[in-house]
Coordinates of C-alpha atoms in Angstrom, one line a residue:
Chain K
M205 CA 34.0 -15.8 -12.3
T206 CA 36.8 -18.3 -13.1
R207 CA 37.4 -18.8 -16.7
G208 CA 35.6 -21.8 -18.2
T209 CA 36.7 -24.2 -20.8
L210 CA 36.9 -22.7 -24.2
L211 CA 34.4 -24.1 -26.6
N212 CA 34.6 -24.3 -30.4
L213 CA 32.4 -22.1 -32.5
P214 CA 33.2 -22.4 -36.2
H215 CA 32.8 -19.2 -38.3
A216 CA 29.8 -20.9 -40.0
A217 CA 28.1 -21.2 -36.6
L218 CA 28.5 -17.6 -35.5
G219 CA 25.0 -17.0 -36.8
S220 CA 23.6 -19.4 -34.2
L221 CA 25.1 -17.2 -31.5
L222 CA 23.2 -14.2 -32.9
A223 CA 20.1 -16.3 -33.3
V224 CA 20.2 -17.4 -29.6
L225 CA 20.8 -13.8 -28.5
R226 CA 17.9 -12.6 -30.5
Q227 CA 15.7 -15.5 -29.2
Q228 CA 16.5 -14.4 -25.7
G229 CA 15.3 -10.9 -26.5
Y230 CA 18.5 -9.1 -27.3
N231 CA 18.9 -6.5 -30.0
C232 CA 22.2 -7.5 -31.6
I233 CA 24.7 -4.8 -32.5
G234 CA 28.2 -5.2 -33.7
P235 CA 30.9 -3.9 -35.9
V236 CA 29.8 -2.9 -39.4
V237 CA 31.4 -0.8 -42.2
R238 CA 29.6 2.5 -42.5
D239 CA 31.0 5.6 -44.3
G240 CA 34.4 4.2 -44.5
A241 CA 34.8 3.2 -40.8
I242 CA 34.0 0.3 -38.6
V243 CA 31.2 1.4 -36.2
Y244 CA 28.7 -0.4 -33.9
R245 CA 25.3 -0.8 -35.6
R246 CA 22.5 -3.3 -35.7
V247 CA 23.6 -6.6 -37.1
H248 CA 20.9 -8.5 -38.9
H249 CA 23.1 -11.2 -40.3
V250 CA 26.6 -12.4 -39.8
S251 CA 27.4 -11.1 -43.2
D252 CA 26.9 -7.6 -41.9
L253 CA 30.1 -8.1 -39.9
P254 CA 33.3 -6.7 -41.4
Y255 CA 34.5 -10.1 -42.8
G256 CA 37.6 -9.4 -45.0
W257 CA 38.1 -5.8 -43.9
H258 CA 41.2 -4.5 -42.3
D259 CA 42.0 -1.0 -41.0
E260 CA 45.1 1.2 -41.5
Q261 CA 45.5 3.7 -38.7
M262 CA 48.2 6.3 -38.2
P263 CA 48.2 9.7 -36.5
G264 CA 45.5 11.6 -38.3
T265 CA 44.7 8.7 -40.6
Y266 CA 42.1 6.0 -40.8
R267 CA 41.5 3.8 -43.9
L268 CA 39.7 0.6 -44.4
E269 CA 41.1 -1.9 -46.8
R270 CA 40.0 -5.2 -48.2
S271 CA 42.0 -8.2 -47.0
N272 CA 41.9 -11.9 -47.8
S273 CA 41.5 -12.8 -44.1
P274 CA 38.6 -15.1 -43.4
R275 CA 38.1 -13.3 -40.0
A276 CA 35.4 -10.9 -39.0
F277 CA 37.5 -9.1 -36.3
S278 CA 40.8 -8.4 -38.0
W279 CA 40.7 -4.7 -37.2
A280 CA 41.4 -2.4 -34.3
V281 CA 38.9 -0.1 -32.8
G282 CA 37.0 2.4 -35.0
P283 CA 35.9 5.9 -33.9
E284 CA 33.0 4.7 -31.7
A285 CA 33.6 3.1 -28.3
L286 CA 30.8 1.7 -26.2
K287 CA 30.4 5.2 -24.8
P288 CA 27.5 6.3 -27.0
L289 CA 25.5 3.2 -26.2
N290 CA 25.2 4.3 -22.5
F291 CA 26.0 8.0 -22.5
A292 CA 24.0 9.3 -25.4
S293 CA 25.7 12.1 -27.4
G294 CA 22.5 14.1 -26.9
E295 CA 19.4 13.4 -24.9
T296 CA 16.5 15.0 -23.2
L297 CA 16.8 14.8 -19.4
W298 CA 13.3 16.1 -18.6
R299 CA 10.5 18.1 -20.0
A300 CA 8.8 21.1 -18.3
E301 CA 5.3 22.2 -19.0
R302 CA 4.0 25.7 -18.0
N303 CA 0.3 26.4 -17.7
H304 CA -1.6 29.7 -18.1
E305 CA -1.1 30.4 -14.4
G306 CA 2.6 30.0 -14.8
Q307 CA 2.8 26.8 -12.8
I308 CA 5.5 24.4 -14.0
Q309 CA 5.4 20.6 -14.1
F310 CA 8.6 18.7 -14.5
E311 CA 8.5 15.3 -16.1
E312 CA 11.6 13.0 -16.4
T313 CA 12.2 11.4 -19.8
L314 CA 14.1 8.3 -19.1
P315 CA 15.2 6.2 -22.1
A316 CA 13.2 3.1 -22.9
A317 CA 16.3 0.9 -23.3
Q318 CA 16.1 -2.6 -24.8
P319 CA 18.3 -5.5 -23.9
T320 CA 21.2 -5.1 -26.3
A321 CA 24.0 -7.5 -27.1
V322 CA 27.2 -6.0 -28.4
I323 CA 29.3 -8.4 -30.5
G324 CA 33.1 -7.8 -30.8
V325 CA 33.9 -5.6 -27.8
R326 CA 37.6 -4.9 -27.3
A327 CA 39.5 -4.9 -24.0
C328 CA 40.3 -1.2 -24.2
D329 CA 36.6 -0.4 -24.5
L330 CA 35.8 -2.7 -21.6
A331 CA 38.3 -0.8 -19.5
A332 CA 36.8 2.5 -20.6
L333 CA 33.3 1.2 -19.8
Q334 CA 34.4 0.4 -16.3
L335 CA 35.6 4.0 -15.9
Q336 CA 32.4 5.4 -17.3
D337 CA 30.4 3.1 -14.9
Q338 CA 32.4 4.4 -12.0
H339 CA 31.8 8.0 -13.1
F340 CA 28.1 7.8 -13.8
L341 CA 26.9 5.1 -11.4
D342 CA 29.1 5.2 -8.3
G343 CA 29.0 7.9 -5.7
P344 CA 26.1 9.7 -4.2
Y345 CA 24.4 10.5 -7.5
R346 CA 23.5 7.7 -9.9
D347 CA 22.8 8.8 -13.4
P348 CA 19.5 7.2 -14.3
Y349 CA 19.8 7.8 -18.0
Y350 CA 23.2 6.1 -18.2
A351 CA 22.0 3.4 -15.8
A352 CA 18.9 2.6 -17.8
R353 CA 20.9 1.7 -20.9
R354 CA 23.9 0.2 -19.1
E355 CA 21.7 -2.3 -17.3
Q356 CA 20.5 -3.7 -20.6
L357 CA 23.9 -4.4 -22.1
F358 CA 25.2 -7.9 -22.8
L359 CA 28.8 -7.8 -23.9
V360 CA 30.6 -10.3 -26.2
A361 CA 34.3 -9.6 -26.1
V362 CA 36.6 -10.6 -28.9
H363 CA 40.3 -10.5 -27.8
C364 CA 42.2 -8.2 -30.1
T365 CA 44.7 -9.7 -32.5
H366 CA 45.1 -6.8 -34.9
P367 CA 46.2 -3.7 -33.1
A368 CA 46.6 -0.6 -35.1
D369 CA 49.8 1.5 -35.3
T370 CA 48.1 4.0 -32.9
C371 CA 47.2 1.4 -30.2
F372 CA 49.0 1.2 -26.9
C373 CA 46.7 -0.8 -24.6
A374 CA 49.5 -3.1 -23.5
S375 CA 51.3 0.0 -22.1
T376 CA 48.2 1.1 -20.1
G377 CA 47.6 -2.4 -18.9
D378 CA 44.1 -2.6 -20.5
G379 CA 44.6 -5.1 -23.4
P380 CA 44.7 -6.6 -25.8
Q381 CA 43.3 -9.5 -23.8
A382 CA 39.9 -8.7 -22.2
E383 CA 40.1 -9.7 -18.6
Y384 CA 36.8 -8.5 -17.1
G385 CA 33.4 -6.9 -17.8
F386 CA 32.2 -9.3 -20.5
D387 CA 29.4 -11.8 -20.6
I388 CA 31.1 -13.9 -23.3
E389 CA 34.7 -13.9 -24.4
M390 CA 35.9 -15.1 -27.8
Y391 CA 39.2 -15.7 -29.4
E392 CA 39.1 -15.5 -33.2
S393 CA 41.2 -17.7 -35.5
E394 CA 41.1 -18.5 -39.1
A395 CA 39.0 -21.6 -38.3
G396 CA 36.5 -19.9 -36.1
F397 CA 36.1 -18.9 -32.4
L398 CA 37.0 -20.3 -29.0
V399 CA 34.2 -19.2 -26.7
A400 CA 33.7 -19.1 -23.0
P401 CA 31.0 -17.4 -20.8
G402 CA 32.1 -14.7 -18.4
S403 CA 28.9 -14.3 -16.5
A404 CA 25.8 -16.2 -15.5
A405 CA 23.9 -14.4 -18.4
G406 CA 26.7 -15.5 -20.7
E407 CA 26.5 -19.0 -19.5
A408 CA 22.8 -19.2 -20.3
I409 CA 23.5 -18.1 -23.9
V410 CA 26.6 -20.3 -24.5
G411 CA 24.7 -23.3 -22.9
E412 CA 22.1 -23.0 -25.7
L413 CA 24.7 -23.4 -28.4
Q414 CA 25.9 -27.0 -27.5
L415 CA 29.5 -26.5 -28.6
S416 CA 32.3 -28.9 -28.4
K417 CA 35.2 -28.4 -26.1
S418 CA 38.5 -27.1 -27.4
N419 CA 41.8 -28.6 -26.5
D420 CA 44.8 -27.1 -24.6
S421 CA 46.8 -26.5 -27.7
Q422 CA 44.0 -24.5 -29.3
R423 CA 43.9 -22.2 -26.2
A424 CA 47.7 -21.9 -26.3
I425 CA 47.7 -20.8 -29.9
A426 CA 44.9 -18.4 -29.4
E427 CA 46.5 -16.8 -26.3
E428 CA 49.8 -16.6 -28.0
E429 CA 48.2 -14.6 -30.9
V430 CA 46.9 -12.1 -28.4
R431 CA 50.3 -11.9 -26.7
Q432 CA 51.7 -11.2 -30.2
A433 CA 49.2 -8.4 -30.6
A434 CA 50.7 -6.8 -27.5
R435 CA 54.2 -7.2 -28.8
K436 CA 53.2 -5.6 -32.1
Q437 CA 52.3 -2.3 -30.4
T438 CA 55.0 0.3 -30.7
R439 CA 53.6 3.2 -28.7
T440 CA 53.8 3.4 -25.0
L441 CA 53.1 5.9 -22.3
P442 CA 56.2 6.6 -20.2
S443 CA 54.4 5.4 -17.0
Q444 CA 51.0 4.2 -16.0
N445 CA 51.0 7.0 -13.4
L446 CA 52.1 10.4 -14.7
R447 CA 50.1 12.4 -12.2
D448 CA 52.9 13.9 -10.1
K449 CA 55.1 14.5 -13.1
L450 CA 52.4 16.3 -15.1
L451 CA 51.1 18.4 -12.2
A452 CA 54.7 19.4 -11.4
S453 CA 55.1 20.6 -15.1
L454 CA 52.3 23.1 -15.4
D455 CA 54.6 25.7 -16.8
H456 CA 56.5 23.4 -19.1
P457 CA 57.2 25.0 -22.5
H458 CA 55.9 21.9 -24.3
W459 CA 52.3 22.8 -23.6
Q460 CA 52.9 25.8 -25.9
E461 CA 54.6 23.6 -28.5
V462 CA 51.5 21.3 -28.7
A463 CA 49.3 24.4 -29.0
K464 CA 51.1 25.4 -32.2
R465 CA 49.6 22.2 -33.8
C466 CA 46.4 21.7 -31.8
L467 CA 43.3 23.1 -33.6
S468 CA 41.3 22.8 -30.3
C469 CA 38.6 21.0 -32.3
G470 CA 37.7 18.5 -29.6
N471 CA 37.9 15.4 -31.9
C472 CA 40.1 13.7 -29.3
S473 CA 37.6 14.1 -26.5
S474 CA 34.7 13.0 -28.8
V475 CA 36.3 9.7 -29.7
C476 CA 37.8 9.2 -26.2
P477 CA 35.9 6.3 -24.6
T478 CA 36.3 7.8 -21.1
C479 CA 35.7 11.5 -21.7
F480 CA 32.4 12.3 -20.0
C481 CA 32.0 16.1 -20.2
H482 CA 28.6 17.4 -21.2
T483 CA 26.7 20.6 -21.3
E484 CA 23.0 21.2 -20.5
H485 CA 20.6 23.6 -22.1
D486 CA 16.9 24.2 -22.7
N487 CA 15.1 23.8 -26.0
P488 CA 11.9 25.7 -25.5
A489 CA 9.0 24.9 -27.9
L490 CA 7.6 27.8 -30.0
D491 CA 4.2 27.6 -28.3
G492 CA 5.8 28.9 -25.0
R493 CA 4.2 26.0 -23.1
T494 CA 6.8 23.3 -23.1
T495 CA 10.5 23.0 -23.0
E496 CA 13.0 20.2 -23.0
H497 CA 16.1 20.2 -20.9
V498 CA 18.8 18.4 -22.8
R499 CA 22.4 17.4 -22.4
E500 CA 25.0 17.0 -25.1
W501 CA 28.6 15.9 -25.2
S502 CA 31.0 18.7 -24.8
S503 CA 34.7 19.1 -24.6
C504 CA 37.3 21.0 -22.5
F505 CA 38.6 22.1 -25.9
T506 CA 35.7 24.4 -26.4
A507 CA 36.1 28.1 -25.5
E508 CA 33.1 28.1 -23.0
H509 CA 33.9 24.9 -21.2
G510 CA 35.2 26.6 -18.1
D511 CA 33.2 29.8 -18.3
I512 CA 32.6 31.6 -15.0
S513 CA 29.8 34.1 -15.2
G514 CA 30.2 34.1 -19.0
K515 CA 33.9 34.7 -18.9
P516 CA 36.2 32.0 -20.3
I517 CA 39.0 30.6 -18.1
R518 CA 40.9 28.9 -20.9
V519 CA 41.2 31.3 -23.8
Q520 CA 44.5 29.9 -25.1
T521 CA 44.9 26.5 -26.7
H522 CA 47.8 25.4 -24.5
L523 CA 45.6 25.8 -21.5
R524 CA 43.0 23.6 -23.0
Y525 CA 45.4 20.9 -24.0
R526 CA 47.0 21.0 -20.6
Q527 CA 43.5 20.8 -18.9
W528 CA 42.7 17.7 -21.0
L529 CA 46.0 15.9 -20.4
T530 CA 46.5 16.8 -16.7
H531 CA 43.0 15.6 -16.0
K532 CA 43.1 12.4 -18.2
L533 CA 46.6 11.3 -17.2
G534 CA 46.9 13.2 -13.9
S535 CA 43.9 14.1 -11.7
W536 CA 42.1 11.0 -12.9
H537 CA 44.3 9.0 -10.5
D538 CA 42.9 11.0 -7.6
Q539 CA 39.3 10.8 -8.8
Y540 CA 39.1 7.3 -10.1
G541 CA 42.1 5.4 -8.8
R542 CA 43.8 5.1 -12.2
S543 CA 44.6 7.0 -15.4
G544 CA 41.7 7.9 -17.7
C545 CA 43.6 6.6 -20.7
V546 CA 43.0 3.0 -21.8
G547 CA 45.4 3.0 -24.7
C548 CA 42.8 2.7 -27.5
G549 CA 44.7 5.3 -29.6
R550 CA 41.6 6.9 -31.0
C551 CA 42.7 10.4 -30.0
I552 CA 45.8 9.9 -32.1
T553 CA 44.0 8.5 -35.2
W554 CA 41.2 11.0 -35.2
C555 CA 43.2 14.1 -34.5
P556 CA 43.2 16.0 -37.7
V557 CA 46.8 17.0 -37.2
G558 CA 47.9 13.7 -35.7
I559 CA 48.9 14.9 -32.2
D560 CA 50.1 11.8 -30.4
I561 CA 49.2 11.7 -26.7
T562 CA 52.1 9.2 -26.0
K563 CA 54.6 11.5 -27.6
E564 CA 53.3 14.7 -25.9
A565 CA 53.2 13.0 -22.5
A566 CA 56.7 11.7 -23.0
A567 CA 58.0 15.1 -24.0
I568 CA 56.8 16.5 -20.8
Y569 CA 57.8 13.5 -18.8
E570 CA 61.4 13.3 -20.1
A571 CA 62.4 16.8 -20.8
Q572 CA 64.2 18.5 -17.9
L573 CA 63.4 22.0 -17.0
S574 CA 66.5 24.1 -16.6
Chain U
M284 CA 13.6 6.2 -8.9
N285 CA 15.4 9.2 -7.5
N286 CA 16.4 11.3 -10.4
P287 CA 19.1 13.8 -9.4
Y288 CA 18.5 15.9 -12.5
L289 CA 14.9 16.7 -11.9
P290 CA 14.0 20.0 -10.3
W291 CA 11.1 20.7 -8.0
E292 CA 8.7 23.5 -8.6
A293 CA 9.2 26.5 -6.4
E294 CA 7.8 30.0 -6.2
V295 CA 9.1 33.5 -5.5
V296 CA 7.6 34.6 -2.3
E297 CA 9.4 37.9 -2.1
R298 CA 11.8 39.9 -4.3
V299 CA 14.2 42.4 -2.8
Q300 CA 16.0 44.8 -5.1
E301 CA 19.4 45.2 -3.3
S302 CA 21.1 47.4 -5.9
A303 CA 20.6 48.2 -9.6
S304 CA 21.8 44.7 -10.6
I305 CA 21.4 42.6 -7.5
V306 CA 18.2 41.0 -6.3
T307 CA 17.4 38.7 -3.4
L308 CA 14.8 36.1 -4.4
R309 CA 13.0 34.6 -1.4
I310 CA 11.8 31.2 -2.6
R311 CA 9.8 28.3 -1.3
F312 CA 8.9 24.9 -2.7
T313 CA 5.3 24.7 -3.8
D314 CA 5.0 21.1 -2.5
P315 CA 4.8 21.2 1.3
A316 CA 6.3 17.7 1.6
I317 CA 9.5 18.9 -0.1
R318 CA 9.5 22.0 2.1
R319 CA 9.4 19.8 5.2
R320 CA 12.2 17.4 4.2
Y321 CA 14.6 19.9 2.5
R322 CA 17.6 20.7 4.7
F323 CA 20.8 22.5 3.8
D324 CA 24.1 23.6 5.4
V325 CA 25.5 27.2 5.3
G326 CA 27.6 27.6 2.1
Q327 CA 25.7 25.0 0.1
F328 CA 24.0 26.0 -3.2
N329 CA 20.9 25.1 -5.2
M330 CA 20.5 24.7 -8.9
V331 CA 18.0 27.3 -9.9
Y332 CA 16.1 26.8 -13.1
L333 CA 14.2 29.4 -15.0
Y334 CA 11.6 28.0 -17.4
G335 CA 13.0 27.8 -21.0
V336 CA 16.2 29.8 -20.1
G337 CA 18.4 27.5 -18.1
E338 CA 19.8 26.3 -14.8
I339 CA 22.6 27.8 -12.7
P340 CA 24.1 27.3 -9.3
V341 CA 23.2 29.9 -6.7
S342 CA 24.3 29.8 -3.1
I343 CA 21.7 29.8 -0.3
V344 CA 22.0 32.7 2.0
S345 CA 19.1 32.2 4.4
D346 CA 19.5 30.7 7.8
P347 CA 19.5 26.8 7.7
Q348 CA 17.0 26.8 10.6
D349 CA 14.5 29.0 8.8
E350 CA 12.2 26.5 7.4
Q351 CA 10.0 28.9 5.5
L352 CA 12.1 30.5 2.8
L353 CA 15.3 30.0 0.9
D354 CA 17.1 33.2 0.0
H355 CA 19.2 33.4 -3.1
I356 CA 21.1 36.5 -4.1
V357 CA 21.3 36.9 -7.8
R358 CA 23.4 39.5 -9.7
A359 CA 22.5 40.1 -13.3
I360 CA 25.7 39.2 -15.0
G361 CA 25.0 36.3 -17.4
R362 CA 22.2 35.0 -19.6
V363 CA 20.3 33.2 -16.9
T364 CA 20.9 35.7 -14.1
R365 CA 19.8 38.6 -16.2
A366 CA 16.4 36.8 -16.6
L367 CA 16.3 35.6 -13.0
V368 CA 16.4 39.2 -11.6
T369 CA 13.3 40.0 -13.5
L370 CA 11.2 37.5 -11.6
K371 CA 8.3 38.8 -9.6
Q372 CA 6.4 37.6 -6.5
G373 CA 4.4 34.5 -7.4
D374 CA 6.6 33.6 -10.4
R375 CA 7.5 29.9 -10.6
L376 CA 10.9 28.4 -11.1
G377 CA 12.7 25.1 -10.5
I378 CA 15.0 24.2 -7.7
R379 CA 17.1 21.2 -7.0
G380 CA 19.6 20.8 -4.2
P381 CA 21.2 21.4 -1.9
Y382 CA 24.6 20.6 -3.3
G383 CA 28.2 20.8 -2.2
R384 CA 30.1 21.2 1.0
G385 CA 29.5 24.3 3.0
W386 CA 31.5 26.3 5.5
P387 CA 33.2 24.6 8.5
L388 CA 31.0 26.2 11.1
H389 CA 31.4 23.4 13.6
E390 CA 35.1 23.8 13.4
A391 CA 34.7 27.6 14.0
V392 CA 32.9 27.2 17.2
G393 CA 34.9 28.8 20.1
K394 CA 37.4 30.4 17.7
D395 CA 37.9 33.8 16.3
V396 CA 36.4 34.1 12.9
V397 CA 37.9 36.1 10.1
L398 CA 35.6 36.6 7.1
I399 CA 37.1 38.1 4.0
T400 CA 35.1 39.0 0.9
G401 CA 36.0 40.8 -2.3
G402 CA 33.8 41.9 -5.1
L403 CA 30.1 42.6 -5.1
G404 CA 28.4 41.5 -1.8
C405 CA 29.8 38.1 -2.1
A406 CA 26.8 35.9 -1.3
P407 CA 28.5 32.8 0.1
V408 CA 30.1 34.7 2.9
M409 CA 26.9 36.7 3.7
S410 CA 25.4 33.4 4.8
V411 CA 28.2 32.8 7.3
I412 CA 27.9 36.4 8.7
N413 CA 24.2 36.0 9.2
F414 CA 24.7 32.6 10.8
I415 CA 27.3 33.8 13.3
V416 CA 25.6 37.0 14.1
K417 CA 22.5 35.0 15.1
R418 CA 24.6 32.7 17.3
R419 CA 27.2 35.3 18.4
E420 CA 28.0 33.7 21.8
H421 CA 29.4 30.5 20.3
F422 CA 32.2 32.2 18.5
G423 CA 35.1 34.4 19.5
K424 CA 36.1 37.6 17.9
L425 CA 34.4 38.3 14.6
T426 CA 36.3 40.2 12.0
I427 CA 34.5 41.1 8.8
L428 CA 36.6 42.4 6.0
Q429 CA 34.9 43.5 2.8
G430 CA 36.7 44.9 -0.2
V431 CA 34.9 46.3 -3.3
K432 CA 36.1 47.7 -6.5
H433 CA 34.1 50.9 -6.5
A434 CA 32.5 52.5 -3.5
N435 CA 29.2 52.4 -5.3
D436 CA 29.4 48.6 -5.4
L437 CA 29.0 48.2 -1.6
I438 CA 25.5 47.1 -0.8
W439 CA 24.0 46.4 2.6
R440 CA 26.0 49.3 4.0
T441 CA 23.6 49.7 6.9
Q442 CA 24.0 46.0 7.7
Y443 CA 27.8 46.4 7.9
E444 CA 27.3 49.4 10.2
R445 CA 25.0 47.3 12.4
W446 CA 27.4 44.5 12.6
A447 CA 30.2 46.9 13.6
M448 CA 28.2 47.7 16.7
L449 CA 28.2 44.1 17.9
P450 CA 30.4 43.2 20.8
N451 CA 33.8 41.8 20.0
T452 CA 33.4 42.5 16.3
Q453 CA 35.5 44.4 13.9
V454 CA 34.2 45.5 10.5
L455 CA 36.6 46.9 7.9
L456 CA 35.5 48.1 4.5
A457 CA 37.7 49.1 1.6
A458 CA 37.1 50.3 -2.0
D459 CA 39.7 50.4 -4.7
V460 CA 38.0 53.5 -6.0
A461 CA 36.4 55.7 -3.3
G462 CA 33.3 57.8 -3.8
P463 CA 32.2 61.1 -2.2
Q464 CA 30.4 59.4 0.7
W465 CA 33.1 56.9 1.4
Q466 CA 34.3 57.1 5.0
Y467 CA 36.1 53.7 4.9
L468 CA 39.5 52.6 3.6
V469 CA 40.8 53.0 0.1
G470 CA 42.8 50.2 -1.6
K471 CA 42.8 46.4 -2.3
A472 CA 41.1 43.9 0.1
T473 CA 44.6 43.1 1.4
I474 CA 45.0 46.5 3.0
L475 CA 42.1 45.4 5.3
L476 CA 44.3 42.7 6.7
D477 CA 46.9 45.3 7.6
R478 CA 44.4 47.0 9.8
A479 CA 42.8 43.9 11.3
V480 CA 44.0 42.7 14.7
L481 CA 44.1 38.9 14.4
D482 CA 45.1 36.1 16.7
A483 CA 46.7 33.6 14.2
T484 CA 46.8 30.8 16.7
N485 CA 43.1 30.7 17.5
S486 CA 41.4 31.9 14.3
I487 CA 39.6 30.4 11.3
A488 CA 39.5 32.4 8.1
M489 CA 36.8 32.0 5.5
M490 CA 37.0 33.9 2.2
C491 CA 35.2 34.4 -1.0
G492 CA 35.9 36.5 -4.0
P493 CA 38.2 36.9 -7.0
E494 CA 41.0 34.3 -6.8
I495 CA 43.7 36.9 -7.1
M496 CA 42.3 38.5 -4.0
M497 CA 42.1 35.2 -2.1
Q498 CA 45.6 34.4 -3.2
A499 CA 46.9 37.6 -1.7
C500 CA 45.0 37.1 1.5
V501 CA 46.2 33.5 1.8
T502 CA 49.8 34.7 1.4
E503 CA 49.4 37.4 4.0
L504 CA 47.6 35.2 6.5
L505 CA 50.2 32.4 6.2
Q506 CA 52.9 35.1 6.7
R507 CA 51.1 36.2 9.9
G508 CA 51.3 32.7 11.3
F509 CA 47.9 31.3 10.3
N510 CA 47.9 27.5 9.9
P511 CA 47.1 26.5 6.3
E512 CA 44.4 24.3 7.7
S513 CA 42.7 27.3 9.2
L514 CA 42.1 28.9 5.8
W515 CA 38.9 28.1 3.9
L516 CA 38.0 29.4 0.4
S517 CA 34.9 29.3 -1.6
M518 CA 35.7 28.5 -5.2
E519 CA 33.6 29.3 -8.2
R520 CA 33.7 27.1 -11.3
N521 CA 31.4 26.4 -14.2
M522 CA 28.7 24.0 -13.1
Q523 CA 26.0 22.5 -15.2
C524 CA 24.8 19.4 -13.4
A525 CA 25.9 19.9 -9.7
V526 CA 26.1 16.1 -9.3
K527 CA 29.7 15.6 -10.5
H528 CA 28.8 14.2 -13.9
C529 CA 29.2 17.1 -16.4
G530 CA 32.9 17.6 -15.8
H531 CA 32.9 21.4 -16.1
C532 CA 33.9 22.1 -12.5
Q533 CA 36.7 19.6 -12.3
Y534 CA 39.6 21.2 -10.4
G535 CA 42.6 18.9 -9.9
P536 CA 41.3 16.0 -7.8
H537 CA 38.0 17.7 -7.1
F538 CA 34.7 18.4 -8.6
V539 CA 33.9 21.8 -7.1
C540 CA 30.1 21.0 -7.1
Q541 CA 30.6 18.1 -4.7
N542 CA 34.0 18.4 -3.0
G543 CA 33.5 22.2 -2.7
P544 CA 32.6 24.9 -3.3
V545 CA 34.3 25.5 0.1
F546 CA 37.8 24.1 0.4
Q547 CA 40.4 24.0 3.1
Y548 CA 43.5 25.6 1.6
P549 CA 45.8 22.5 1.6
E550 CA 43.1 20.7 -0.5
I551 CA 43.6 23.0 -3.4
D552 CA 47.1 24.5 -3.0
E553 CA 48.5 22.4 -5.8
L554 CA 46.5 24.3 -8.5
F555 CA 45.4 27.4 -6.7
G556 CA 46.6 30.5 -8.5
H557 CA 47.4 28.7 -11.7
K558 CA 45.7 30.3 -14.6
G559 CA 43.6 28.0 -16.8
F560 CA 42.3 25.5 -14.1

């Protein structure tokens, strides 16, 4: 839909947006400070939002600091994307019951998802969400577990003005301005928010708020601040399409070089908003009558990820890192029409040894094989 | 709502012990309605679920026009297969499928067919042999090449001997390590190709087995003038969901569970033979 006029929502009136959402039946979640990080949790009151918090991110480092800013969204993405809201980190897919005759009954266990409004969604995470939607919902097999939750999401985007040192969404073309996928978009300034609906559902909510129109200069200032956020980013990927280069460099010595540092812990794939790998297993009850078939997030950095008949195919770490990167930045283009990286920088921040995807990709991209 | 993850109940109608570690499970759905609407292509697989143990992909080896039973050959090799081979007649399990792309049998009609397998009674190719033998007149010369590691690994020896008697059919068997009763060739699967008389211009080759063997066969066949498009390979990868969600079988641009398991050689040549993919 075309962008509507931006409306003024002062900081003091943010509570009314939450109230309207709640009135319309939405469970509101948003950024809150928990255990030293900004994560998405239920928001009861606007004071739950991280007003006066700022984050310091670097390779292998994440710290929250107090700031004097009157803003609620002066931070870059924390460890959680929207991913866990739709693709649960662990869930039961179905239950099987076996009677005395040995007959088995299968019963699906779909989640009872509630309408959920997420406040403060970032452009990078919307781009990642679109990729996860493509993966789980398009094609011949629609994932009903993902779909049940996804259909209930209402997304309130806040354009990013405070990129972290690890961010590079401008380079992947996914931010900091949110361009699609939201129900409401908001620009935050010291004075408050400029708000516009992005969908019919968003229009219904914004309409309830009876906000005054902003003027052109307010929009210009807000947009300029987001453009500045793009300019502040220092990291870039060498190209938005590294597919051919990476797949032509499978024997590049740099894979081994990364492997000297990589712990193969899988943190990068856990925090990655587009990684979708999961394993399935059975949890039989002790009574021998029922069992639950569950799935859990998994990672191509685990030893057993590629096992064939119990034998691993990627024993060495360089093969695992190469698998991750050639898929994410390479084969993803064939499978989803674009790279699997949205430039959120999480894999850099949350890597315990600070491995930087932009630097590793550049090393392979730029180095010439003799 | 159609849930692609939910298995249907099935029962073991017959169990055939093929060798010490290999069992054929002849299965049918307990719900007649599912039995009626279930269809599969040669080379496709099912996800076979054993209560409380787990779910694995197993190729279907029965004839697609046999509406009674679905045959699955299971070798006790991993956690789930070791339990599956202990199933008895009447035991229940879960089946969902069929999944994946099977063998290019339409394309093979009227052509010479070369079937190459390595390893223990490679199930995916057994389904093709059975299919062609039943419809022999639609295909040209049939060449069956089977290599095994040890002579004792060859199962269905009488079947191979029966196939060898069919018109316009050549069957060649080889073992890396021969045994006392071994009257066939000794060596790697590729030595079979040296003995086979093949018409590169009008053949289609389908192969299944260890990748290193398939790699050697691809190289040899290309050298002998086979068109890359005439080479078809069945690839094996870790599969947990079979509906291209779990990510374990990602192989370059493909998810093997959906785009494969059977691939035309040019579809996979970018990564084929590279360790770690």
